[in-house]
Coordinates of C-alpha atoms in Angstrom, one line a residue:
M20 CA 4.8 36.4 -0.2
R21 CA 4.7 32.7 -1.0
T22 CA 4.3 30.9 2.4
Q23 CA 0.7 31.4 3.0
L24 CA -2.4 33.5 2.0
S25 CA -4.6 35.4 4.4
L26 CA -8.4 35.6 4.2
T27 CA -8.6 38.6 6.5
M28 CA -8.9 41.1 3.7
E29 CA -11.0 39.0 1.3
P30 CA -14.5 40.1 0.4
Q31 CA -17.2 37.5 0.7
C32 CA -17.7 37.2 -3.1
F33 CA -14.4 35.4 -3.4
V34 CA -14.6 33.0 -0.5
S35 CA -15.4 30.0 -2.8
V36 CA -12.6 30.7 -5.3
L37 CA -10.2 31.5 -2.4
N38 CA -11.0 28.2 -0.8
F39 CA -10.3 26.5 -4.1
I40 CA -6.9 28.2 -4.4
L41 CA -5.9 27.7 -0.8
L42 CA -6.6 24.0 -1.2
F43 CA -4.0 23.9 -4.0
I44 CA -1.5 25.9 -2.0
L45 CA -1.9 23.7 1.1
V46 CA -2.1 20.5 -0.8
P47 CA 0.2 20.9 -3.8
N48 CA -0.4 17.6 -5.4
F49 CA -4.1 17.9 -5.5
Y50 CA -4.1 19.4 -9.0
D51 CA -2.2 17.9 -11.8
R52 CA -2.2 18.2 -15.6
Q53 CA -4.6 15.3 -15.9
G54 CA -7.5 17.2 -14.2
F55 CA -9.2 17.2 -10.9
S56 CA -8.0 13.9 -9.4
A57 CA -8.4 12.9 -5.8
V58 CA -5.3 13.0 -3.6
T59 CA -4.6 9.3 -3.5
A60 CA -0.8 9.2 -3.5
S61 CA 2.0 10.9 -1.7
S62 CA 4.2 13.5 -3.2
A63 CA 7.1 11.0 -3.4
R64 CA 5.0 8.6 -5.3
T65 CA 3.7 11.3 -7.7
N66 CA 7.3 12.3 -8.5
S67 CA 8.5 8.8 -9.2
C68 CA 8.3 7.8 -12.8
Y69 CA 8.7 4.0 -12.0
D70 CA 7.0 2.0 -9.3
E71 CA 8.7 -0.3 -6.8
Y72 CA 8.9 -3.1 -9.4
G73 CA 10.6 -0.8 -12.0
R74 CA 7.5 -0.5 -14.2
P75 CA 6.8 2.9 -15.8
Q76 CA 4.1 5.1 -14.4
R77 CA 2.9 8.7 -14.8
C78 CA 4.9 11.2 -12.9
L79 CA 4.5 14.9 -12.2
P80 CA 6.9 17.6 -11.0
E81 CA 6.1 19.4 -7.8
F82 CA 3.3 21.9 -7.7
H83 CA 4.4 25.4 -6.5
N84 CA 4.0 29.1 -6.9
L85 CA 5.6 29.9 -10.3
A86 CA 5.8 33.6 -9.7
Y87 CA 7.9 33.4 -6.5
G88 CA 11.3 35.1 -7.0
M89 CA 10.7 35.6 -10.7
R90 CA 11.4 38.8 -12.5
I91 CA 8.3 40.8 -13.4
S92 CA 7.9 44.0 -15.4
A93 CA 5.4 46.8 -15.0
S94 CA 4.6 49.6 -17.4
H95 CA 4.2 52.0 -14.6
S96 CA 5.5 52.3 -11.0
C97 CA 5.3 55.3 -8.7
G98 CA 8.3 57.4 -7.6
K99 CA 9.2 59.2 -10.8
P100 CA 8.3 61.9 -10.1
P101 CA 7.6 61.7 -6.4
R102 CA 3.8 61.5 -5.7
K103 CA 1.6 61.8 -2.7
F104 CA -1.0 59.0 -2.0
C105 CA -3.4 58.4 0.8
K106 CA -5.3 55.4 2.2
W107 CA -7.7 54.7 5.1
E108 CA -6.4 52.6 7.9
L109 CA -7.9 51.5 11.2
R110 CA -6.4 54.5 13.0
G111 CA -7.6 56.9 10.3
L112 CA -6.4 58.6 7.2
S113 CA -2.8 58.0 6.3
C114 CA -0.9 59.8 3.5
Q115 CA 2.6 59.1 2.2
V116 CA 4.9 60.0 -0.6
C117 CA 6.3 57.6 -3.2
D118 CA 9.8 58.6 -4.1
S119 CA 12.2 56.4 -6.0
R120 CA 15.2 58.3 -4.8
L121 CA 14.5 57.2 -1.2
P122 CA 14.7 53.4 -0.6
S123 CA 12.3 53.6 2.4
Q124 CA 9.7 55.4 0.2
T125 CA 9.9 53.2 -2.9
Y126 CA 7.3 50.6 -4.0
P127 CA 9.0 48.6 -6.8
V128 CA 7.4 45.9 -8.9
K129 CA 9.7 43.2 -7.4
Y130 CA 7.5 43.4 -4.2
L131 CA 4.9 41.4 -6.2
T132 CA 7.0 38.2 -6.2
D133 CA 9.0 38.5 -3.1
L134 CA 8.5 36.6 0.2
H135 CA 5.1 37.5 1.6
N136 CA 5.0 38.4 5.3
Q137 CA 1.6 39.2 6.8
N138 CA 3.3 41.2 9.6
N139 CA 5.3 43.3 7.1
V140 CA 3.3 43.6 3.9
T141 CA 5.2 45.1 0.9
C142 CA 3.3 46.5 -2.0
W143 CA 4.0 47.6 -5.6
Q144 CA 2.0 50.6 -6.7
A145 CA 1.4 53.0 -9.4
D146 CA 0.7 56.6 -8.5
P147 CA -2.8 58.1 -8.9
K148 CA -2.0 59.9 -12.1
Q149 CA -0.5 56.7 -13.7
S150 CA -3.5 54.7 -12.5
R151 CA -5.8 56.7 -14.8
E152 CA -4.1 54.9 -17.7
N153 CA -3.7 51.2 -18.6
V154 CA -1.1 49.5 -16.4
T155 CA 0.5 46.3 -17.6
L156 CA 2.2 43.6 -15.6
I157 CA 4.2 40.8 -17.5
L158 CA 5.5 37.7 -15.8
S159 CA 7.9 35.5 -18.0
L160 CA 8.0 31.9 -16.7
G161 CA 10.9 30.7 -18.9
K162 CA 9.3 27.5 -20.1
T163 CA 5.9 26.0 -20.6
Y164 CA 3.9 25.4 -17.4
D165 CA 0.5 24.0 -16.7
I166 CA -1.3 26.8 -14.9
T167 CA -3.8 26.1 -12.1
Y168 CA -4.7 29.6 -10.9
I169 CA -3.6 33.2 -11.1
S170 CA -4.3 35.5 -8.1
L171 CA -3.6 39.1 -7.1
Q172 CA -3.7 40.5 -3.5
F173 CA -4.5 44.2 -3.6
C174 CA -3.3 46.8 -1.1
G175 CA -5.5 49.5 -2.5
P176 CA -8.8 49.6 -4.4
R177 CA -9.5 46.7 -6.8
P178 CA -9.7 47.6 -10.5
D179 CA -13.1 48.0 -12.2
S180 CA -11.8 46.4 -15.4
M181 CA -8.9 44.0 -15.6
A182 CA -7.8 41.5 -18.3
I183 CA -5.5 38.4 -18.0
Y184 CA -3.7 37.1 -21.0
K185 CA -1.3 34.2 -21.6
S186 CA 1.3 33.4 -24.2
L187 CA 2.5 30.0 -25.5
D188 CA 5.4 31.4 -27.5
F189 CA 7.3 33.3 -24.9
G190 CA 5.5 36.6 -25.4
K191 CA 5.4 36.7 -29.2
S192 CA 1.6 36.5 -29.3
W193 CA -1.1 36.7 -26.6
R194 CA -4.4 35.0 -26.0
P195 CA -7.1 36.2 -23.6
Y196 CA -7.5 34.1 -20.4
Q197 CA -10.1 36.0 -18.3
F198 CA -11.8 39.4 -18.2
Y199 CA -13.2 41.3 -15.1
S200 CA -15.4 44.4 -15.6
S201 CA -18.6 46.1 -14.5
S202 CA -19.3 46.7 -18.2
C203 CA -18.1 43.6 -20.0
G204 CA -19.8 44.5 -23.3
R205 CA -18.7 48.1 -23.4
V206 CA -15.1 47.6 -22.3
Y207 CA -14.2 44.2 -23.8
G208 CA -17.0 43.5 -26.2
R209 CA -18.0 40.3 -24.4
P210 CA -21.1 39.2 -22.6
K211 CA -21.1 38.6 -18.9
K212 CA -20.7 34.9 -18.6
A213 CA -19.7 32.4 -15.9
F214 CA -19.4 29.2 -17.9
A215 CA -17.9 28.3 -21.3
S216 CA -19.7 26.2 -23.8
R217 CA -18.5 22.7 -24.6
E218 CA -18.0 23.7 -28.3
N219 CA -15.7 26.6 -27.3
E220 CA -14.0 25.6 -24.0
Q221 CA -11.0 27.9 -24.7
E222 CA -13.3 31.0 -24.6
A223 CA -12.1 33.8 -22.2
L224 CA -15.0 34.6 -19.9
C225 CA -16.0 38.0 -18.4
T226 CA -17.4 38.6 -15.0
D227 CA -18.2 41.4 -12.5
A228 CA -18.1 39.2 -9.4
H229 CA -14.9 41.0 -8.2
L230 CA -16.7 44.2 -7.6
I231 CA -18.7 43.2 -4.5
K232 CA -18.1 45.8 -1.8
P233 CA -15.9 46.8 0.0
L234 CA -13.7 47.6 -3.0
Q235 CA -10.7 48.3 -0.9
G236 CA -8.1 45.5 -0.8
G237 CA -9.1 41.9 -1.3
R238 CA -7.9 39.3 -3.8
I239 CA -8.9 38.5 -7.4
A240 CA -8.4 34.9 -8.2
F241 CA -8.8 33.1 -11.6
S242 CA -9.0 29.3 -11.9
T243 CA -8.1 28.1 -15.3
L244 CA -10.6 25.2 -15.3
E245 CA -13.5 26.7 -13.4
G246 CA -16.5 26.9 -15.6
R247 CA -15.1 24.5 -18.3
P248 CA -17.5 21.5 -19.1
S249 CA -14.7 19.0 -19.8
A250 CA -12.7 19.7 -16.6
N251 CA -13.8 16.4 -15.0
D252 CA -12.5 14.5 -18.1
F253 CA -9.3 16.4 -18.5
E254 CA -7.2 13.5 -19.8
A255 CA -9.4 13.2 -22.9
S256 CA -9.6 16.9 -23.6
F257 CA -6.6 18.1 -25.6
V258 CA -8.3 21.4 -25.9
L259 CA -8.2 22.0 -22.1
Q260 CA -4.7 20.6 -21.9
E261 CA -3.6 23.3 -24.3
W262 CA -5.8 25.9 -22.5
V263 CA -4.0 25.6 -19.2
S264 CA -0.5 25.8 -20.7
A265 CA 1.4 29.0 -20.8
T266 CA 5.0 30.5 -21.0
D267 CA 4.1 34.0 -20.0
I268 CA 1.3 35.8 -18.1
K269 CA 0.2 39.4 -18.8
I270 CA -2.2 41.3 -16.6
I271 CA -3.7 44.7 -17.8
L272 CA -5.4 46.9 -15.3
N273 CA -7.7 48.9 -17.5
R274 CA -9.8 51.0 -15.2
I275 CA -9.7 51.6 -11.4
S276 CA -12.8 51.3 -9.3
G277 CA -14.8 54.4 -8.3
G278 CA -15.7 55.4 -4.8
S279 CA -13.7 58.3 -3.5
K280 CA -13.9 61.5 -5.4
K281 CA -10.3 62.5 -4.5
Q282 CA -7.7 61.3 -7.0
D283 CA -5.2 60.7 -4.2
Y284 CA -7.1 57.6 -3.2
K285 CA -7.3 56.1 -6.7
Y286 CA -4.2 54.2 -7.5
Y287 CA -3.2 50.5 -8.2
A288 CA -1.4 48.8 -5.4
V289 CA -0.7 45.0 -5.3
S290 CA 1.1 43.1 -2.6
D291 CA 1.1 39.6 -4.1
L292 CA 1.0 37.9 -7.5
A293 CA 0.7 34.2 -7.2
V294 CA 0.6 31.7 -10.2
G295 CA 0.0 28.2 -9.1
G296 CA 1.1 25.3 -11.4
R297 CA 3.8 22.9 -12.3
C298 CA 6.3 22.3 -15.1
R299 CA 4.6 20.9 -18.2
C300 CA 6.3 17.5 -18.7
N301 CA 3.4 15.6 -20.1
G302 CA 3.5 13.0 -17.3
H303 CA 7.1 11.8 -18.2
A304 CA 9.2 13.7 -15.6
G305 CA 9.1 13.9 -11.8
R306 CA 11.6 16.8 -11.5
C307 CA 12.1 20.1 -13.3
P308 CA 15.5 21.3 -12.2
P309 CA 17.2 24.4 -13.6
S310 CA 19.6 23.9 -16.5
R311 CA 23.0 25.5 -17.0
D312 CA 21.4 28.7 -18.2
G313 CA 19.2 28.8 -15.1
K314 CA 15.9 27.9 -16.9
P315 CA 13.9 24.9 -15.6
V316 CA 14.0 21.8 -17.9
C317 CA 12.0 18.6 -17.5
E318 CA 14.2 15.7 -16.3
C319 CA 12.5 13.3 -18.9
K320 CA 12.0 9.6 -18.3
H321 CA 10.1 6.9 -20.2
H322 CA 12.6 7.4 -23.1
T323 CA 11.2 10.8 -23.9
A324 CA 13.1 14.0 -24.8
G325 CA 12.6 17.8 -25.2
N326 CA 12.1 20.7 -22.9
N327 CA 8.6 19.4 -22.1
C328 CA 9.2 15.7 -22.8
E329 CA 7.1 16.3 -25.9
Q330 CA 8.8 13.7 -28.1
C331 CA 10.5 10.3 -28.1
K332 CA 14.2 9.8 -28.1
A333 CA 15.9 9.2 -31.4
F334 CA 15.8 5.4 -31.2
F335 CA 12.4 5.1 -29.4
N336 CA 9.9 5.7 -32.2
D337 CA 8.2 2.3 -32.6
R338 CA 5.0 3.8 -31.2
P339 CA 3.6 7.4 -31.4
W340 CA 4.5 9.8 -28.6
R341 CA 1.7 10.3 -26.2
P342 CA 1.4 12.1 -22.8
A343 CA 1.3 9.8 -19.8
T344 CA -2.1 9.2 -18.2
E345 CA -3.3 7.8 -14.9
T346 CA -4.0 4.5 -16.5
S347 CA -1.2 4.3 -19.0
P348 CA 2.4 5.7 -18.9
N349 CA 2.6 5.6 -22.7
E350 CA 6.4 4.9 -22.5
C351 CA 8.3 5.4 -25.8
V352 CA 9.3 2.0 -27.2
A353 CA 12.6 1.2 -28.9
C354 CA 12.6 0.2 -32.6
N355 CA 13.6 -3.3 -33.6
C356 CA 16.7 -2.7 -35.9
N357 CA 18.5 -6.0 -35.0
L358 CA 21.4 -4.0 -33.6
H359 CA 22.3 -2.5 -37.0
A360 CA 20.9 1.1 -36.6
K361 CA 21.0 3.9 -34.0
A362 CA 18.0 5.9 -35.2
C363 CA 14.5 5.3 -36.5
M364 CA 11.5 7.3 -37.5
F365 CA 7.8 6.7 -36.8
N366 CA 5.3 5.9 -39.7
M367 CA 1.6 6.2 -38.8
E368 CA 0.5 4.2 -41.8
L369 CA 2.6 1.2 -40.8
F370 CA 1.5 1.6 -37.3
K371 CA -2.2 1.4 -38.3
L372 CA -1.5 -1.6 -40.6
S373 CA 0.2 -3.4 -37.7
G374 CA -2.9 -3.1 -35.6
G375 CA -1.3 -0.5 -33.4
N376 CA 1.8 -2.6 -32.5
S377 CA 4.7 -1.2 -34.4
G378 CA 5.3 1.8 -36.6
G379 CA 9.1 2.3 -36.4
V380 CA 11.2 2.4 -39.5
C381 CA 15.0 2.0 -39.1
I382 CA 17.2 4.6 -40.8
H383 CA 20.9 4.4 -41.8
C384 CA 21.2 0.6 -41.4
R385 CA 24.8 -0.4 -40.9
H386 CA 26.8 -3.6 -41.5
N387 CA 25.5 -3.9 -45.1
T388 CA 21.9 -4.5 -44.0
A389 CA 18.7 -3.0 -45.3
G390 CA 14.9 -3.0 -44.8
R391 CA 12.5 -1.5 -42.3
F392 CA 14.1 -3.5 -39.4
C393 CA 17.6 -3.9 -41.0
H394 CA 16.5 -7.5 -41.3
Y395 CA 18.1 -8.5 -44.7
C396 CA 21.3 -7.8 -46.6
K397 CA 21.5 -5.0 -49.1
E398 CA 22.2 -5.6 -52.8
G399 CA 25.6 -7.2 -53.4
F400 CA 25.5 -9.1 -50.1
Y401 CA 23.9 -12.3 -48.8
K402 CA 23.1 -13.6 -45.3
D403 CA 25.7 -15.9 -43.7
P404 CA 23.6 -19.0 -42.7
S405 CA 26.0 -19.6 -39.7
K406 CA 25.3 -16.2 -38.1
D407 CA 22.3 -14.7 -36.4
I408 CA 20.7 -11.6 -38.1
T409 CA 21.9 -9.5 -35.2
H410 CA 25.6 -10.3 -35.8
R411 CA 27.5 -7.4 -37.2
R412 CA 29.1 -9.6 -39.9
V413 CA 26.0 -11.5 -40.9
C414 CA 26.1 -10.1 -44.4
R415 CA 28.8 -11.3 -46.7
P416 CA 29.7 -9.8 -50.1
C417 CA 28.5 -11.8 -53.2
N418 CA 31.8 -11.2 -55.0
C419 CA 30.2 -12.3 -58.3
H420 CA 32.7 -12.6 -61.1
P421 CA 32.5 -9.6 -63.4
H422 CA 32.7 -11.7 -66.5
G423 CA 31.0 -14.9 -65.5
S424 CA 27.9 -13.5 -63.8
M425 CA 25.0 -11.5 -65.2
G426 CA 25.0 -9.0 -62.3
K427 CA 26.3 -8.2 -58.9
V428 CA 23.2 -9.2 -57.0
C429 CA 23.2 -12.7 -55.6
D430 CA 20.6 -14.9 -53.9
Q431 CA 19.9 -13.5 -50.4
N432 CA 19.9 -16.9 -48.7
T433 CA 22.5 -19.0 -50.7
G434 CA 24.7 -16.3 -52.2
Q435 CA 24.5 -17.9 -55.6
C436 CA 25.3 -15.4 -58.4
P437 CA 23.3 -15.4 -61.7
C438 CA 25.8 -17.2 -64.0
K439 CA 26.0 -16.9 -67.7
E440 CA 25.6 -19.9 -70.0
G441 CA 28.2 -22.5 -69.5
V442 CA 29.5 -20.9 -66.2
T443 CA 29.2 -22.6 -62.8
R444 CA 30.0 -22.3 -59.1
R445 CA 28.6 -19.8 -56.6
Q446 CA 30.6 -16.9 -57.8
C447 CA 30.3 -17.8 -61.5
D448 CA 34.1 -18.1 -61.8
K449 CA 34.5 -21.5 -63.6
C450 CA 33.3 -23.0 -66.9
D451 CA 30.9 -25.9 -66.6
T452 CA 31.6 -29.4 -67.9
G453 CA 31.5 -29.5 -71.7
Y454 CA 32.5 -25.8 -71.9
E455 CA 35.8 -24.2 -72.4
N456 CA 37.2 -20.8 -71.4
T457 CA 37.3 -18.1 -74.1
K458 CA 38.8 -15.4 -71.9
S459 CA 36.1 -13.1 -73.3
P460 CA 34.3 -10.7 -70.9
I461 CA 31.1 -11.2 -72.9
V462 CA 31.0 -14.9 -73.6
P463 CA 33.5 -16.4 -71.1
C464 CA 32.6 -20.1 -71.8
I465 CA 31.5 -21.8 -75.0
K466 CA 30.4 -25.4 -75.6
T467 CA 33.2 -27.8 -76.6
P468 CA 32.9 -28.9 -80.3
N469 CA 31.7 -32.4 -81.2
T470 CA 34.6 -34.9 -81.2
V471 CA 35.3 -38.3 -82.9
M472 CA 37.1 -41.3 -81.6
S473 CA 40.3 -41.7 -83.5
I474 CA 43.1 -44.3 -83.6
Q475 CA 45.0 -45.1 -80.4
P476 CA 48.8 -44.7 -80.4
K477 CA 50.5 -48.0 -81.4
D478 CA 52.8 -48.0 -78.4
S479 CA 49.9 -48.0 -75.9
T480 CA 47.7 -50.9 -75.0
C481 CA 44.8 -48.7 -74.0
S482 CA 45.5 -44.9 -74.0
Q483 CA 42.9 -42.2 -74.3
C484 CA 41.4 -41.7 -77.8
K485 CA 42.3 -38.6 -79.7
K486 CA 39.6 -36.0 -80.1
V487 CA 39.2 -34.8 -83.6
G488 CA 36.4 -32.6 -85.1
L489 CA 34.1 -34.0 -87.8
S490 CA 36.1 -33.9 -91.1
G491 CA 34.8 -34.3 -94.6
K492 CA 37.9 -36.1 -95.8
K493 CA 37.6 -38.8 -93.1
F494 CA 33.8 -39.2 -93.9
C495 CA 34.4 -39.7 -97.6
R496 CA 37.0 -42.5 -96.9
K497 CA 34.5 -44.5 -94.9
D498 CA 32.5 -47.3 -96.5
F499 CA 29.3 -46.8 -94.6
A500 CA 27.7 -44.1 -92.5
M501 CA 24.5 -44.0 -90.5
K502 CA 22.6 -42.1 -87.8
V503 CA 21.7 -44.4 -84.9
A504 CA 20.0 -44.2 -81.5
V505 CA 21.7 -46.5 -78.9
L506 CA 19.0 -48.7 -77.2
G507 CA 21.2 -50.8 -75.0
L508 CA 24.4 -52.7 -74.3
D509 CA 24.6 -56.5 -73.7
R510 CA 27.8 -57.3 -71.8
S511 CA 26.9 -60.9 -71.1
V512 CA 27.8 -62.1 -74.6
Q513 CA 30.8 -64.4 -74.4
G514 CA 33.8 -64.1 -76.5
D515 CA 35.7 -61.1 -77.7
W516 CA 32.6 -59.0 -78.7
V517 CA 30.1 -56.7 -77.0
R518 CA 26.7 -56.4 -78.7
V519 CA 25.0 -53.0 -78.9
T520 CA 21.4 -52.7 -79.9
V521 CA 20.7 -49.6 -82.0
N522 CA 17.9 -48.1 -84.0
V523 CA 19.1 -47.1 -87.5
M524 CA 17.4 -43.9 -88.2
T525 CA 19.1 -42.7 -91.4
R526 CA 21.5 -44.3 -93.9
Y527 CA 24.1 -42.0 -95.5
K528 CA 26.5 -44.6 -97.1
R529 CA 25.8 -48.3 -97.5
S530 CA 28.6 -49.7 -99.8
L531 CA 28.9 -53.5 -99.4
V532 CA 27.6 -53.5 -95.8
R533 CA 24.0 -54.5 -95.3
L534 CA 22.2 -51.7 -93.6
R535 CA 18.5 -51.6 -93.0
L536 CA 16.4 -49.1 -91.1
G537 CA 15.0 -50.1 -87.7
N538 CA 16.6 -52.1 -84.9
E539 CA 20.0 -53.6 -85.6
F540 CA 23.0 -55.0 -83.7
L541 CA 26.4 -53.5 -83.6
W542 CA 29.5 -55.3 -82.5
I543 CA 32.4 -53.8 -80.5
P544 CA 35.6 -55.6 -79.9
R545 CA 35.8 -56.2 -76.1
R546 CA 39.3 -54.7 -75.9
D547 CA 38.1 -51.5 -77.6
Y548 CA 35.0 -51.5 -75.4
K549 CA 37.2 -51.6 -72.2
C550 CA 39.3 -48.7 -73.6
K551 CA 36.0 -46.8 -74.3
C552 CA 36.9 -46.5 -78.0
P553 CA 34.3 -45.9 -79.0
K554 CA 32.1 -44.9 -76.0
L555 CA 28.4 -45.4 -76.7
R556 CA 25.8 -44.5 -74.1
P557 CA 22.2 -45.8 -74.2
G558 CA 19.6 -43.1 -74.9
R559 CA 21.9 -41.0 -77.1
Q560 CA 22.2 -40.6 -80.8
Y561 CA 25.4 -40.9 -82.9
L562 CA 26.8 -40.6 -86.4
I563 CA 28.7 -43.8 -87.0
A564 CA 31.0 -44.3 -90.0
G565 CA 33.3 -47.3 -90.6
S566 CA 35.3 -49.3 -93.2
I567 CA 34.6 -52.7 -94.8
R568 CA 37.7 -54.3 -93.4
S569 CA 36.4 -54.0 -90.0
T570 CA 33.7 -56.6 -90.8
R571 CA 36.0 -59.4 -92.0
R572 CA 36.0 -61.3 -88.7
K573 CA 32.3 -60.9 -88.2
K574 CA 29.5 -60.8 -90.8
S575 CA 27.8 -57.9 -89.0
I576 CA 28.4 -54.2 -88.5
V577 CA 31.5 -53.8 -86.4
V578 CA 32.4 -50.6 -84.7
D579 CA 35.9 -50.3 -83.2
H580 CA 38.6 -47.7 -82.4
R581 CA 39.1 -47.0 -86.1
S582 CA 35.4 -46.1 -86.6
M583 CA 34.1 -42.5 -86.6
V584 CA 31.7 -42.0 -83.8
V585 CA 30.3 -38.5 -83.4
S586 CA 27.6 -37.3 -80.9
W587 CA 24.6 -36.2 -82.8
N588 CA 23.2 -32.6 -82.5
K589 CA 20.4 -30.8 -84.2
N590 CA 22.5 -29.1 -86.9
M591 CA 24.5 -32.2 -87.9
D592 CA 22.0 -33.4 -90.4
I593 CA 22.5 -30.5 -92.8
K594 CA 26.3 -30.7 -92.3
V595 CA 26.4 -34.4 -93.1
E596 CA 24.3 -33.9 -96.3
K597 CA 26.7 -31.3 -97.4
I598 CA 29.7 -33.6 -96.8
K599 CA 27.9 -36.4 -98.5
K600 CA 27.2 -34.3 -101.6
K601 CA 30.8 -33.1 -101.6
C602 CA 32.1 -36.7 -101.5
Q603 CA 29.8 -37.6 -104.4
N604 CA 31.2 -34.7 -106.5
E605 CA 34.8 -35.8 -105.8
K606 CA 34.0 -39.3 -106.8
D607 CA 32.4 -38.2 -110.0
F608 CA 35.4 -36.1 -110.8
E609 CA 37.8 -39.0 -110.3
H610 CA 35.7 -41.3 -112.7
R611 CA 35.6 -38.6 -115.3
Y612 CA 39.4 -38.2 -115.5
N613 CA 40.5 -41.8 -114.9

């Protein structure tokens, strides 16, 4: 039943519709899901999803009769019980018996979708008694198809009222496609109408054009886009794109046509059910082969997936999925995850903010990376400057010392950990200069206490000075003490002395040494200066205390390795005043009991 269609039995009312359907049968690629396009390309080109240069392009599966060889169900078929039926032929009245017990006298529903042979027409039929009731035919297509037309070739009288329905959920629910009746309002509650409005293009229309005489035989054909205002702009009409889609077709023969008074002549008989269309693959597949379970599945290209190529593959979500059009293939684009992720998701807000360039968000970033594009290292890691961001080992662990750092997060670019006070190095694992290790997890490094320059060992010409903390007893033994700011060193003075210019800021003890506030000169023996005992630096402040005997060779203030030289800090003033007061009390006590 699928090789060709004959016009010998067609009434004149359906010539235009029949020509329309025959055009699609003879030229399968004329109709595609994007509307009524001119035939400008060959079938091979239409089926190819890439051009000769490897560039993506819209592709469509082959157009064919979807009903051919498919299983179809009927609510009624003659033969149980055996029933007589009659029909008029060229040689006169012919009557036969439909009996399901005899293969030569059966008229099963499978004849609707078998191979049509004009020289040996086979018909399904319901007996006259069954034809007084509603007779239902259901064709399950097995997947979503884009339907171009539905036609029925009748062997007997055409029905007075008939309805065509479609399903998009494999028969769970049904939507009306088209109605045929001499009384549209009384039978279906709809007006007789040939065109749908632009506001409601999915409206099922009702017509009586199928009832032009003769009523015997003929074909009823329904075109899914005929009478739809947006048919010429199909690519832009998502309403019509959904309108032509179906998974199942249901035809209900509600009332047989009148004419003969004898009931033996009133029965439904159909020789051919044709459903023209192609697999719905949204322009992303050129083939629709059967899967392992025998159901057709789109062979998706353009990085799409799904039974109908209705979504992008897991890693190709940088742009929203769209059906392919004649002007744009709308290929799914891979996300930019810098080789650190295998999946991503689409975000419409980010896509809009990017100006329609990118909306992909990488998920499950690996190799210790993070971010929308897996483009930076996650917390606790930093980027190795010697490696590219796509390298699988670009992120190195911070390894911040648990005691020396204030956290586990380091600088993303340098890897420097946030060190506590007195702690240094990248991982905060060493005390800084001037600090010593306390082995405490809370305060690992503390500042080294102030030191004094003490006497060198007698058996050494110039050994390192001993470091001794500020002591009250030593302070009390000294003959003078003052707070000075070192202004400069003059190494050009000849002889055994080095002159130091200081500013005397505070006098704590004067004794027999002349001390005045303001700028003064201090004298350091050259040998002690070379041994850095004491070590004075310009720009710093010191507490200097010495003895009178140090001034016998020079009638000036002499500071040597025996003098007390202490670096000044902000709390030393109070400490020195307390030591000074204590020294005075001890001196008064000695005078009182001597």
